[in-house]
Short mmCIF file of C-alpha atoms and ligand atoms in Angstrom, two decimals:
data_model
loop_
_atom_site.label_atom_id
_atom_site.label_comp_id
_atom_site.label_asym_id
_atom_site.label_seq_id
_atom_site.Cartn_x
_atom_site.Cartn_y
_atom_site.Cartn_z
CA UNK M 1 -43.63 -21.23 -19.04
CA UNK M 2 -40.94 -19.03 -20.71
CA UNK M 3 -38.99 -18.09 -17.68
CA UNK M 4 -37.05 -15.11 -18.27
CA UNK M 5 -33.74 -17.24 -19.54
CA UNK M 6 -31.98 -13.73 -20.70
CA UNK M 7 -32.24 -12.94 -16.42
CA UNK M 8 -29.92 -15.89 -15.79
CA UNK M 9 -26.12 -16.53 -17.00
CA UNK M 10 -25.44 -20.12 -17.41
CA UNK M 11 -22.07 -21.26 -17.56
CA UNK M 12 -20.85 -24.80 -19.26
CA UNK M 13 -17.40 -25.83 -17.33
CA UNK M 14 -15.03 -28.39 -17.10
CA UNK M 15 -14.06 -28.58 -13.79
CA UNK M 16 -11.51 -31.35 -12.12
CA UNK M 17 -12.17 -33.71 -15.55
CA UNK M 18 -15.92 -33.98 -15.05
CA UNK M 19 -18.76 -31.63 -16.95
CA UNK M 20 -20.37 -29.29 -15.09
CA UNK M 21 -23.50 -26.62 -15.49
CA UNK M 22 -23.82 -23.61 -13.25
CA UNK M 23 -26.25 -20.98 -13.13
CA UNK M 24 -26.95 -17.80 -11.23
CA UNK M 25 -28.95 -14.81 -11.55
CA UNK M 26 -27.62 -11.65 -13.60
CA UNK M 27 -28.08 -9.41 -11.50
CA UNK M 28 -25.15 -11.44 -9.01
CA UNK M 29 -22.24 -9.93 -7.65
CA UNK M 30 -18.74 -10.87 -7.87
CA UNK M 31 -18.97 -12.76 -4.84
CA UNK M 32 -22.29 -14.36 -5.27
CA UNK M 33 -20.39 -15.31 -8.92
CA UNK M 34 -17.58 -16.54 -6.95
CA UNK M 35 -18.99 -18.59 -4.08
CA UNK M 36 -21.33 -20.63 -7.08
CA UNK M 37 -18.15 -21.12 -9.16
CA UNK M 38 -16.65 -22.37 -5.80
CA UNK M 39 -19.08 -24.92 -5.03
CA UNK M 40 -18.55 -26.45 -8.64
CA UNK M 41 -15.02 -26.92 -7.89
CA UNK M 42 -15.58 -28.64 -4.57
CA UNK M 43 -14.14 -26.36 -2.59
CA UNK M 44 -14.71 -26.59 0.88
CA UNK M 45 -16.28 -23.06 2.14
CA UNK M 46 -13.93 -22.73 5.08
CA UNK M 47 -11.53 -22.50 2.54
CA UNK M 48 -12.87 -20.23 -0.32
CA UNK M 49 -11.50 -17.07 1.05
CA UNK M 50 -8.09 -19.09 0.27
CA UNK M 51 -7.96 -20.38 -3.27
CA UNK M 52 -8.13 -18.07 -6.40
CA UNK M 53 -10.24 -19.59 -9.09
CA UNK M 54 -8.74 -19.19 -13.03
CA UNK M 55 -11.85 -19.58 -15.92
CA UNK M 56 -10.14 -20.02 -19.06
CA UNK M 57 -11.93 -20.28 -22.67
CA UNK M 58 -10.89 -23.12 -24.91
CA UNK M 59 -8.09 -20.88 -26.75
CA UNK M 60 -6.37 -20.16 -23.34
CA UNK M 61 -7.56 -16.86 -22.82
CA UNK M 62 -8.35 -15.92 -19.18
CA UNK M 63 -11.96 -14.93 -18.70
CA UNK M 64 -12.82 -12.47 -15.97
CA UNK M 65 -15.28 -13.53 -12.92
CA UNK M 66 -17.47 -10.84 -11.93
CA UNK M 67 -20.88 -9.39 -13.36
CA UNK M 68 -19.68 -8.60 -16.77
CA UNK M 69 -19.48 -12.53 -17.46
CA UNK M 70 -22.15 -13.99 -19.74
CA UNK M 71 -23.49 -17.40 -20.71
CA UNK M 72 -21.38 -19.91 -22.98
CA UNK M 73 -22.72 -23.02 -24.61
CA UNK M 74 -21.72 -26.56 -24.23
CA UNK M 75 -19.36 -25.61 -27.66
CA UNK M 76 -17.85 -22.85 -25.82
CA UNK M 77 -17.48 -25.07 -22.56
CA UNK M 78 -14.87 -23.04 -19.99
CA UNK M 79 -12.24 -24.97 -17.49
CA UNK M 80 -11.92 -23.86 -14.34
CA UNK M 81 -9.10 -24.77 -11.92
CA UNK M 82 -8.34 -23.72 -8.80
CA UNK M 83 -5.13 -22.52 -8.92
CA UNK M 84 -3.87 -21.63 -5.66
CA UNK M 85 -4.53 -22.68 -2.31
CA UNK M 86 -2.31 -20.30 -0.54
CA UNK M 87 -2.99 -21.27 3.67
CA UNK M 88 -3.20 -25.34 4.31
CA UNK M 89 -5.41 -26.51 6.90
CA UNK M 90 -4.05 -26.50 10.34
CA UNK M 91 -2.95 -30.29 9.94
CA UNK M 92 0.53 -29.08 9.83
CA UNK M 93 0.75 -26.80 12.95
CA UNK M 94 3.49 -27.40 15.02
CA UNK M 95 2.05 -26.87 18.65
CA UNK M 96 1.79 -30.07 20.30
CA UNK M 97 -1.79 -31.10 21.30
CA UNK M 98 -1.38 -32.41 24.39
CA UNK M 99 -0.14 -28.76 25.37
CA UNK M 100 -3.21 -27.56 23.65
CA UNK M 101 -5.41 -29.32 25.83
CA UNK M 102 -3.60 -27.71 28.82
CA UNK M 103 -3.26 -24.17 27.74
CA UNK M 104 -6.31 -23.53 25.57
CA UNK M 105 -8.56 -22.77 28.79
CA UNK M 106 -5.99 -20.91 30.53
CA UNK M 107 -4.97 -18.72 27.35
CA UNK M 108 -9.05 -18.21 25.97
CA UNK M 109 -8.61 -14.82 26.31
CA UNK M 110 -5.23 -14.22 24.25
CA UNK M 111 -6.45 -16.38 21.95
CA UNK M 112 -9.45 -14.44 21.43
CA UNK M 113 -7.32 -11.33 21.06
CA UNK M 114 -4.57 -12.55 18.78
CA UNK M 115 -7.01 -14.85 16.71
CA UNK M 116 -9.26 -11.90 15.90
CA UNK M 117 -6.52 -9.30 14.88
CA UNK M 118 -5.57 -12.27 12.90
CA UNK M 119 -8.90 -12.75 11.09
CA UNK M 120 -8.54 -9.42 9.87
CA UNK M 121 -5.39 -10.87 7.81
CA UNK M 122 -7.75 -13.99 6.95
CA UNK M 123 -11.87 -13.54 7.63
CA UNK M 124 -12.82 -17.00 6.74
CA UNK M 125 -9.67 -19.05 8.33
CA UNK M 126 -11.35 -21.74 10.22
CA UNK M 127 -11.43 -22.62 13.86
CA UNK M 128 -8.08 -24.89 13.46
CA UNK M 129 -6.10 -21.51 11.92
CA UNK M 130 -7.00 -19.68 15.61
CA UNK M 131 -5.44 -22.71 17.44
CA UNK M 132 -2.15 -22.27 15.89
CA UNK M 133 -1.58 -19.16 17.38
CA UNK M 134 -1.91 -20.35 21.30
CA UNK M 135 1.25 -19.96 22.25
CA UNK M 136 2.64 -23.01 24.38
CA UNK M 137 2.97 -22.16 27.76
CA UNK M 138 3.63 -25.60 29.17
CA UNK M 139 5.40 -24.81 32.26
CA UNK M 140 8.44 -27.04 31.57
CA UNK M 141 9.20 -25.58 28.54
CA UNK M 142 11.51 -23.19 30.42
CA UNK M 143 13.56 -25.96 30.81
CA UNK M 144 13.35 -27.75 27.59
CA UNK M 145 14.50 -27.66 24.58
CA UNK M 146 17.74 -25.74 26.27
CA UNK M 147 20.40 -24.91 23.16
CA UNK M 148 23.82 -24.09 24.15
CA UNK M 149 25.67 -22.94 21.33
CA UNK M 150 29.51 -22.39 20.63
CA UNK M 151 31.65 -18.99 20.91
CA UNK M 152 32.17 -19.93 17.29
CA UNK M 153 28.12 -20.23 16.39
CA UNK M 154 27.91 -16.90 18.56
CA UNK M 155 30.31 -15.06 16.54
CA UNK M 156 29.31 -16.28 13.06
CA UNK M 157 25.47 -15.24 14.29
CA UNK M 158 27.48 -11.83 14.35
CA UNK M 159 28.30 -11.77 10.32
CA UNK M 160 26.34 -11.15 7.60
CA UNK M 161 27.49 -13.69 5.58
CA UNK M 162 25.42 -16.17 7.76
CA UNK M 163 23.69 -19.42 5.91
CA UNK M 164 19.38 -19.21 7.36
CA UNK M 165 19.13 -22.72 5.20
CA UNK M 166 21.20 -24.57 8.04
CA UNK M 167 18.86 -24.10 11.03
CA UNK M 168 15.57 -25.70 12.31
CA UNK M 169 12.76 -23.37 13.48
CA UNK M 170 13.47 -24.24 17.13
CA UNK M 171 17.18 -23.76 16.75
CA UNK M 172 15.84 -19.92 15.10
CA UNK M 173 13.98 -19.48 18.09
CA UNK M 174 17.02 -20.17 20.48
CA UNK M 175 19.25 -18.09 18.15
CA UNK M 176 16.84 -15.27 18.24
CA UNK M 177 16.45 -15.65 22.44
CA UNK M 178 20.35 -15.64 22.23
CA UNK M 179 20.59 -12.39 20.63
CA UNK M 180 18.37 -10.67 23.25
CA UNK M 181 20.69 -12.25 25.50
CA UNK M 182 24.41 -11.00 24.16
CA UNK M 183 22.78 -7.11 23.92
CA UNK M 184 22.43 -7.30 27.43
CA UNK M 185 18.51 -6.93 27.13
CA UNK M 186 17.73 -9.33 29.44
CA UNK M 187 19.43 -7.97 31.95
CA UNK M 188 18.21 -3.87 30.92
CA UNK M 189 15.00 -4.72 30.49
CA UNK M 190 13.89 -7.31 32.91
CA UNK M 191 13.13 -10.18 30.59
CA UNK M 192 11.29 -12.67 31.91
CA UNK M 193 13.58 -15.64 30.03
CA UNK M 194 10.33 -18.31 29.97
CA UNK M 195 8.41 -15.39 28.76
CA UNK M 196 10.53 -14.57 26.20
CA UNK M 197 10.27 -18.03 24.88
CA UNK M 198 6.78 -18.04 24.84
CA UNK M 199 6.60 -14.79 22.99
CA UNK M 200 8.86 -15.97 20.53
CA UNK M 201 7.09 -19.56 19.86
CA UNK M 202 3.81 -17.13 19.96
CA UNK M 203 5.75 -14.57 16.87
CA UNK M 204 7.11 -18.32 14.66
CA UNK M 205 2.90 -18.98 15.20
CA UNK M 206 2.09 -15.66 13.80
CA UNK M 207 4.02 -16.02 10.84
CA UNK M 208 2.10 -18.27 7.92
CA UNK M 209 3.42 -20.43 5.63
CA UNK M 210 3.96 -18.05 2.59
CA UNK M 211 6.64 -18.85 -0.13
CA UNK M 212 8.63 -15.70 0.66
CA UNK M 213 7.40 -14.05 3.52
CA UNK M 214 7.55 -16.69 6.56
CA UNK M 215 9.27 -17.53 9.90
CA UNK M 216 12.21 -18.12 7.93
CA UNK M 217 12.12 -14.15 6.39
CA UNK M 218 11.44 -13.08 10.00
CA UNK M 219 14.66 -14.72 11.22
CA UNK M 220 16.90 -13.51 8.08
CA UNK M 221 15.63 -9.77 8.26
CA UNK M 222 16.66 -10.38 12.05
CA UNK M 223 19.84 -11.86 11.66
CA UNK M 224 20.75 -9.46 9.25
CA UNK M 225 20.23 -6.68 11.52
CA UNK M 226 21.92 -8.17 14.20
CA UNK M 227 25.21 -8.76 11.35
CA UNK M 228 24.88 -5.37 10.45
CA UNK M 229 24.97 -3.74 13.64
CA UNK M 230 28.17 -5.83 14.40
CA UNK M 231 29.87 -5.42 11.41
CA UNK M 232 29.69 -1.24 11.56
CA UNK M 233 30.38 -2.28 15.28
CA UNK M 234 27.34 0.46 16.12
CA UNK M 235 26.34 -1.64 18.48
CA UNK M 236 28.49 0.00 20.90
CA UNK M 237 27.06 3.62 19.88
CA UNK M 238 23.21 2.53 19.95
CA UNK M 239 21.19 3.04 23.45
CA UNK M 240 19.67 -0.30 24.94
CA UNK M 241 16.56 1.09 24.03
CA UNK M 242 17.38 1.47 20.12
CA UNK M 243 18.56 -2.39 20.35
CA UNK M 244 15.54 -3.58 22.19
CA UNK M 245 13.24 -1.37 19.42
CA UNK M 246 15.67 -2.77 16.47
CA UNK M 247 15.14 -6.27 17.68
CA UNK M 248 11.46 -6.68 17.96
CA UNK M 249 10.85 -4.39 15.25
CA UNK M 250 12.55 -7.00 12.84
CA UNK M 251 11.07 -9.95 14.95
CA UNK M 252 7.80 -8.76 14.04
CA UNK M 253 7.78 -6.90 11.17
CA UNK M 254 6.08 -9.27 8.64
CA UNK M 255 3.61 -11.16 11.55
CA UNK M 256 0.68 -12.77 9.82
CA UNK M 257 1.54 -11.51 6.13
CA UNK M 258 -0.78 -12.89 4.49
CA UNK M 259 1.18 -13.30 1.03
CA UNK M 260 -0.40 -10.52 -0.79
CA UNK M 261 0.81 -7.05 -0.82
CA UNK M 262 -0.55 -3.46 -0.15
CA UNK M 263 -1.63 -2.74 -3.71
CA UNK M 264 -3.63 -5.96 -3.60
CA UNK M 265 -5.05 -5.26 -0.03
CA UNK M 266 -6.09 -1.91 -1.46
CA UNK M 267 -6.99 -2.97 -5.18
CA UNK M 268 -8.97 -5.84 -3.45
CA UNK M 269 -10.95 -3.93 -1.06
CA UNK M 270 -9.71 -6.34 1.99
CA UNK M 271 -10.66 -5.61 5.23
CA UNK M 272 -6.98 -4.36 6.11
CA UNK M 273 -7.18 -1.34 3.25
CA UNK M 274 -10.86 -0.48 5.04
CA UNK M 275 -9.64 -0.75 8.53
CA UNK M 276 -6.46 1.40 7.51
CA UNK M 277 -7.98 3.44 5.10
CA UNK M 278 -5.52 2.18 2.30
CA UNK M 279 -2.48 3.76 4.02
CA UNK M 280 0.29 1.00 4.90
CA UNK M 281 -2.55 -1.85 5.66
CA UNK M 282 0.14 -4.39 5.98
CA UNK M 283 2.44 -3.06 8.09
CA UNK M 284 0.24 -1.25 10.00
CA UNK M 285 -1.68 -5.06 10.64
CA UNK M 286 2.27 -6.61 11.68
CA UNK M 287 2.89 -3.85 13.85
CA UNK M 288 -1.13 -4.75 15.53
CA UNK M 289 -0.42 -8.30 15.48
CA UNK M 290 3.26 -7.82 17.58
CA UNK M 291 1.78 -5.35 19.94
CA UNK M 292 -1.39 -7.91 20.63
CA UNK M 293 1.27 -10.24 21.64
CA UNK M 294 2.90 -7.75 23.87
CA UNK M 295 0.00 -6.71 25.45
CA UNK M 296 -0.76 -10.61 26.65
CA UNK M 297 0.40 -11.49 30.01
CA UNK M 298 1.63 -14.84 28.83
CA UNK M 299 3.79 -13.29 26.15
CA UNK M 300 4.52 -9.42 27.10
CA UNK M 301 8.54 -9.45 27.88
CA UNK M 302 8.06 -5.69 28.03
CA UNK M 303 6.02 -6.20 31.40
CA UNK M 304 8.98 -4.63 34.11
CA UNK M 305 9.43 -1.72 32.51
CA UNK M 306 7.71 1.53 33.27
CA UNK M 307 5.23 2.86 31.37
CA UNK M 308 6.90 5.70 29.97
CA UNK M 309 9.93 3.20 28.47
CA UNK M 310 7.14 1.09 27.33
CA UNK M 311 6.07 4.20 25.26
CA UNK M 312 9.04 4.93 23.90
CA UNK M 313 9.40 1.41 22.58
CA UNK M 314 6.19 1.48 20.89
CA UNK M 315 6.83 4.73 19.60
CA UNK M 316 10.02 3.50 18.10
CA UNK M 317 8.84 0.21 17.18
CA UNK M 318 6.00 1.22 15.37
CA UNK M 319 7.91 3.67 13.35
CA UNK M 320 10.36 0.81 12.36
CA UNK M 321 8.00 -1.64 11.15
CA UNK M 322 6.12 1.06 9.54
CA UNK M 323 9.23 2.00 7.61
CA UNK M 324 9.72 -1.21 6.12
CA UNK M 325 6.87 -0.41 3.31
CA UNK M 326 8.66 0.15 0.39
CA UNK M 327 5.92 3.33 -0.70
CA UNK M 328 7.93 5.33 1.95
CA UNK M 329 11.19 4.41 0.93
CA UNK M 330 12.17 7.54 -1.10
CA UNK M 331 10.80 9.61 1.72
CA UNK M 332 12.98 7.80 4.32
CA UNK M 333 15.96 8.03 2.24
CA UNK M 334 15.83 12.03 1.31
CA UNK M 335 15.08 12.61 5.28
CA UNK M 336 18.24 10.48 5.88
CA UNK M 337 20.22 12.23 3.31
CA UNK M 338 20.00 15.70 4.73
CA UNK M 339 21.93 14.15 7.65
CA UNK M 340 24.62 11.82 5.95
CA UNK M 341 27.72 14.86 6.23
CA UNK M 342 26.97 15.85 9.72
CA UNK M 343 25.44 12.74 11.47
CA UNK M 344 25.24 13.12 15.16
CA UNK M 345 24.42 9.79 16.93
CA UNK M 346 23.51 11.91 20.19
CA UNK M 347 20.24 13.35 18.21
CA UNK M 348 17.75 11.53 18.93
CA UNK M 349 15.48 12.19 15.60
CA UNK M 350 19.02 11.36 13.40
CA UNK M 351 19.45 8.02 16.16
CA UNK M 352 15.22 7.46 14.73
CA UNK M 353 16.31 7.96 11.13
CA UNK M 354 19.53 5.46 11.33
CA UNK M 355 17.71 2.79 12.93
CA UNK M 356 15.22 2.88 10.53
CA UNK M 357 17.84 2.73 7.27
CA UNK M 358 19.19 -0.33 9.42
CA UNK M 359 15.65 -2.02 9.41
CA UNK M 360 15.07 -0.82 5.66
CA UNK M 361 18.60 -2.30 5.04
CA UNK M 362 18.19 -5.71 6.84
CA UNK M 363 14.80 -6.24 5.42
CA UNK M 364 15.50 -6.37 1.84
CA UNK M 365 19.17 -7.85 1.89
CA UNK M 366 19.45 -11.69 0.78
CA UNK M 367 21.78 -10.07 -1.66
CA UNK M 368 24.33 -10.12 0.94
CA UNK M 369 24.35 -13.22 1.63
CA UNK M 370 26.43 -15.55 -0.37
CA UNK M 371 24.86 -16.38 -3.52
CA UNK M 372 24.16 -20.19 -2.97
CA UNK M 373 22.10 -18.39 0.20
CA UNK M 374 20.69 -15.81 -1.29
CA UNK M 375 19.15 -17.06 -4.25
CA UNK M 376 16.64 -19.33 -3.28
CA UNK M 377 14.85 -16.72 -1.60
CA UNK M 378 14.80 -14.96 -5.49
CA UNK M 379 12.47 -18.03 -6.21
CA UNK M 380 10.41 -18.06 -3.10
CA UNK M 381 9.65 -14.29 -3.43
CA UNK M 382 8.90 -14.69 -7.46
CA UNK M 383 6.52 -18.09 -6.36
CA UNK M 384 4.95 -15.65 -4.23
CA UNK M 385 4.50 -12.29 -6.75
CA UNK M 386 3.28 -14.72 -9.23
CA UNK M 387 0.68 -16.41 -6.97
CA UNK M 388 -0.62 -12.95 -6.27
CA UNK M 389 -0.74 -11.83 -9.77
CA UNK M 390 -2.37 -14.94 -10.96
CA UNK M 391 -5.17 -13.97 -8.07
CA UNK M 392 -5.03 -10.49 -9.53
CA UNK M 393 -6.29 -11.74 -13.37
CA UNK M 394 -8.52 -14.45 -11.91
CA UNK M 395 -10.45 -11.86 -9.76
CA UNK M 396 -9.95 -8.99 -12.61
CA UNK M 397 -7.72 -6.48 -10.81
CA UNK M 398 -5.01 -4.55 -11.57
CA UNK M 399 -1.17 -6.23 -12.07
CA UNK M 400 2.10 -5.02 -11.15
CA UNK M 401 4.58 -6.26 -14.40
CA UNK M 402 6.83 -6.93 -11.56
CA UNK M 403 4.59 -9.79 -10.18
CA UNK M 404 3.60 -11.00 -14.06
CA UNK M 405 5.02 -14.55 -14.87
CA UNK M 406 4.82 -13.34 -18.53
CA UNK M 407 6.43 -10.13 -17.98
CA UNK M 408 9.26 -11.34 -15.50
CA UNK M 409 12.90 -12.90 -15.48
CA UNK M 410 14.76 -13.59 -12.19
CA UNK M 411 17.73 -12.10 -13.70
CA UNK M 412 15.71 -8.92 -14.95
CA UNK M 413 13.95 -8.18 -11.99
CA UNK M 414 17.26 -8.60 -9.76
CA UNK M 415 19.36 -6.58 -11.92
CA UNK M 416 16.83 -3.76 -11.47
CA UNK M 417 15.97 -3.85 -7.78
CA UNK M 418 19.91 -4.43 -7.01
CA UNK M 419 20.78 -1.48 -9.09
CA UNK M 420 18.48 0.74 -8.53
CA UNK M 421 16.74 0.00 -4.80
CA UNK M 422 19.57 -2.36 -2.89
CA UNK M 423 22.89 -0.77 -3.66
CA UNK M 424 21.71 3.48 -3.48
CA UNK M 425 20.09 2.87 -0.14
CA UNK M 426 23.32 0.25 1.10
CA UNK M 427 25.70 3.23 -0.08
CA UNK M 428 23.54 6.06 1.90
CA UNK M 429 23.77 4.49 4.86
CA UNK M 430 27.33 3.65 4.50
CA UNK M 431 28.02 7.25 4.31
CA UNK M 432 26.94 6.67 8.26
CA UNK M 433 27.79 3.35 9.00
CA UNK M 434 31.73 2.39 8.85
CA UNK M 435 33.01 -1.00 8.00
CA UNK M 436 30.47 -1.53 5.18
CA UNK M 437 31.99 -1.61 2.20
CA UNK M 438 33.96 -4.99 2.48
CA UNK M 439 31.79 -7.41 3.74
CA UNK M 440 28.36 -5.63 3.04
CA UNK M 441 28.04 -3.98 -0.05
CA UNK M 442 31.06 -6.02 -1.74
CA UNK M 443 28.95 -9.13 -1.91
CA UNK M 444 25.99 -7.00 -3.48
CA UNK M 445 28.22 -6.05 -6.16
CA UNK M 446 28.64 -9.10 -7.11
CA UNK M 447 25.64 -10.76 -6.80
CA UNK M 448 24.61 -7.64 -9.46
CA UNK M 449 27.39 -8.97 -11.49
CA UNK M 450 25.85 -12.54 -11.07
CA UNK M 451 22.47 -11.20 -12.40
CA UNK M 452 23.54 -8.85 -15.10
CA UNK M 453 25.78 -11.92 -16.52
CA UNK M 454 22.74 -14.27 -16.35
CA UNK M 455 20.44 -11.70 -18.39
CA UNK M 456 22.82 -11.46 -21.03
CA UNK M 457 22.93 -15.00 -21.56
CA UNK M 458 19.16 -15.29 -21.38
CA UNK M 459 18.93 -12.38 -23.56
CA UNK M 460 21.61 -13.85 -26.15
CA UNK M 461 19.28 -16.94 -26.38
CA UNK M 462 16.42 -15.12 -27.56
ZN1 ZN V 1 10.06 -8.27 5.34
#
């Protein structure tokens, strides 16, 4: 009988160098689509939410998956590769399993809590993706894994010329741990110190293994703070309170990224745009995942203080994080601006506004850093923006040019954001912030010099 061939699509495709037929009904969504193209390429289904697939037609040209897509013949035969499998399986998670085996009953119910803030980040991560983030709370890791590090390592923690590429994670960790120590937040706050380990192993969990933004970021965006706050020697001039905020705020302000940004999240459809309605959904989620963490017994360092002060630093660190999306960077920067001439430090809305500028600032400055530093992390954030616009075509969403592997040079795209982002919003705050110009916005200079001499040699080989 003449089934009703025009109701189906059938697709010829070449698919991991083997021949391959697939079918589905026309009236399919992008999903349905999706999850049969899926199957063809083997892909496991806790992992489909994870890869992008890439259908190209013989002459290169990228065909679009979704409903519009119609039947080829065996002529016409399609390849389809999976192109990016962004989050590995949890083979390479660093908690130890023996401490698993010990804390998993104990911690059920953070788990629960982290692990399903975190599926918001990743619906279809599989079971081994919610063990990661137990925090280990082996009893004797107080004790362990003690670093004791030099006046000299103290003081060049201090700078912002410092080199992220030298340390191990666990060394981060202890370098991070140090810092609440030398602020003397400890001691204000009534850190528990064994608690404060756990919540940082429990923040280097909640970071995933993206090209750019990582553990590593975390610690850099940190670090930076922590050199910039030296350098203008502000440190002396901020309240504990504005250190504490500063200090997780950059400790947690990229927590479970999941290597896509807003515009994706939002172009997507993703459950973070729905559950923020499209405003911020990223750093709305990081500031979600942090205070999850916070709220666990295991890993709340914020448990001996009142509940007013607890307020005020979730106030405070809510509005950092929260500044770090770029979409509210010209907003942050005319508030700031009104106040440059007649800063008071006693005010505490223009204290609010300067803390944020620092976050802003520490969050976006490799640049700083000494070239050989800095620009790997040009490569790891391009690996990244090209991942997600490859993702973008495959699924047939919008691109930013800024993200396009066809459309993008390193040098280009550094002179611009140096230029035009980095140095205006460096110079603003320096108009607060003394000591800057030397060892701060010097080495930005020249790192735009670095760029704008590579792009005219690219540009004279053309
Ligand atoms: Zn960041």
């Amino acid at each position: 009988m003449a089934t009703a061939s025009s109701d189906i699509v059938r697709l010829y495709l070449r698919v991991h160098n083997r021949d391959e037929t697939v079918e589905w009904p026309k009236a399919s969504t992008t999903e349905e689509i999706k999850s049969v193209l899926l199957t063809a390429a083997d892909v496991p289904s806790t992992l489909t939410k994870d890869v992008v697939l890439k259908l190209t037609q013989q002459n290169g040209c990228l065909v679009s998956i979704g409903p519009k897509l119609t039947s080829n013949t065996p002529h016409t035969r399609y390849t389809l590769q999976v192109v990016s499998e962004k989050l590995k399986s949890g083979a390479e998670d660093s908690v130890n399993p023996d401490e698993l085996v010990n804390t998993v009953a104990k911690l059920k119910g953070q788990i629960d809590s982290v692990s399903q803030v975190a599926k918001l980040a990743h619906p279809h991560k599989g079971p081994n993706a919610m063990v990661r983030r137990a925090p280990n709370i082996d009893p004797r890791y107080a004790d362990r894994a003690k670093y004791v590090f030099t006046e000299e390592t103290k003081e060049y923690l201090k700078q912002c010329s410092f080199d992220n590429w030298q340390w191990e994670e666990n060394e981060a960790l202890a370098l991070l741990e140090l810092m609440f120590d030398d602020m003397g937040l400890i001691e204000e706050f009534k850190i528990d110190v064994a608690t404060l380990k756990r919540f940082l192993r429990g923040i280097k969990d909640n970071y995933n293994a993206n090209p750019f933004h990582n553990f590593k970021h975390c610690f850099c965006v940190t670090q930076m703070m922590y050199g910039i706050i030296h350098t203008t020697e502000i440190v002396h001039k901020l309240k504990p309170i504005d250190k504490l905020v500063l200090l997780i705020s950059c400790i947690g302000h990229d927590l479970d990224h999941p290597g896509y940004n807003n515009a994706y999240q939002i172009n997507a459809k993703t459950d973070l745009a729905i559950i923020y309605n499209d405003t911020s959904p990223l750093e709305n989620h990081h500031a979600a995942v942090l205070f999850t963490l916070l709220r666990a017994p295991e890993t709340n360092i914020l448990s001996n203080v009142p509940d007013a002060v607890f307020r005020e630093i979730r106030k405070g660190t809510i509005r950092c994080i929260l500044a770090t999306d770029m979409a509210k960077h010209g907003e942050i920067m005319t508030a700031f601006k009104k106040h440059v001439d007649n800063f008071n430090i006693e005010d505490q809305d223009q204290r609010n506004l300067l803390v944020q500028m620092i976050i802003k600032c520490a969050d976006i400055s490799n640049e700083v850093r000494p070239t050989e530093v800095a620009e790997p992390w040009v490569d790891c954030l391009l690996e990244e923006f090209f991942a997600q616009s490859d993702r973008e075509k495959a699924e047939g969403l919008p691109t930013a040019p800024f993200m396009d592997r066809e459309k993008v040079t390193k040098a280009g795209a550094q002179v611009g954001f140096i230029g035009f982002v980095m140095i205006p919003l460096y110079e603003l705050t320096a108009k607060v912030l003394p000591n800057m110009e030397a060892a701060i916005i010097q080495p930005i200079r020249q790192s735009l010099t670095y760029y704008k001499e590579m792009l005219e040699k690219t540009e004279g080989k053309k």
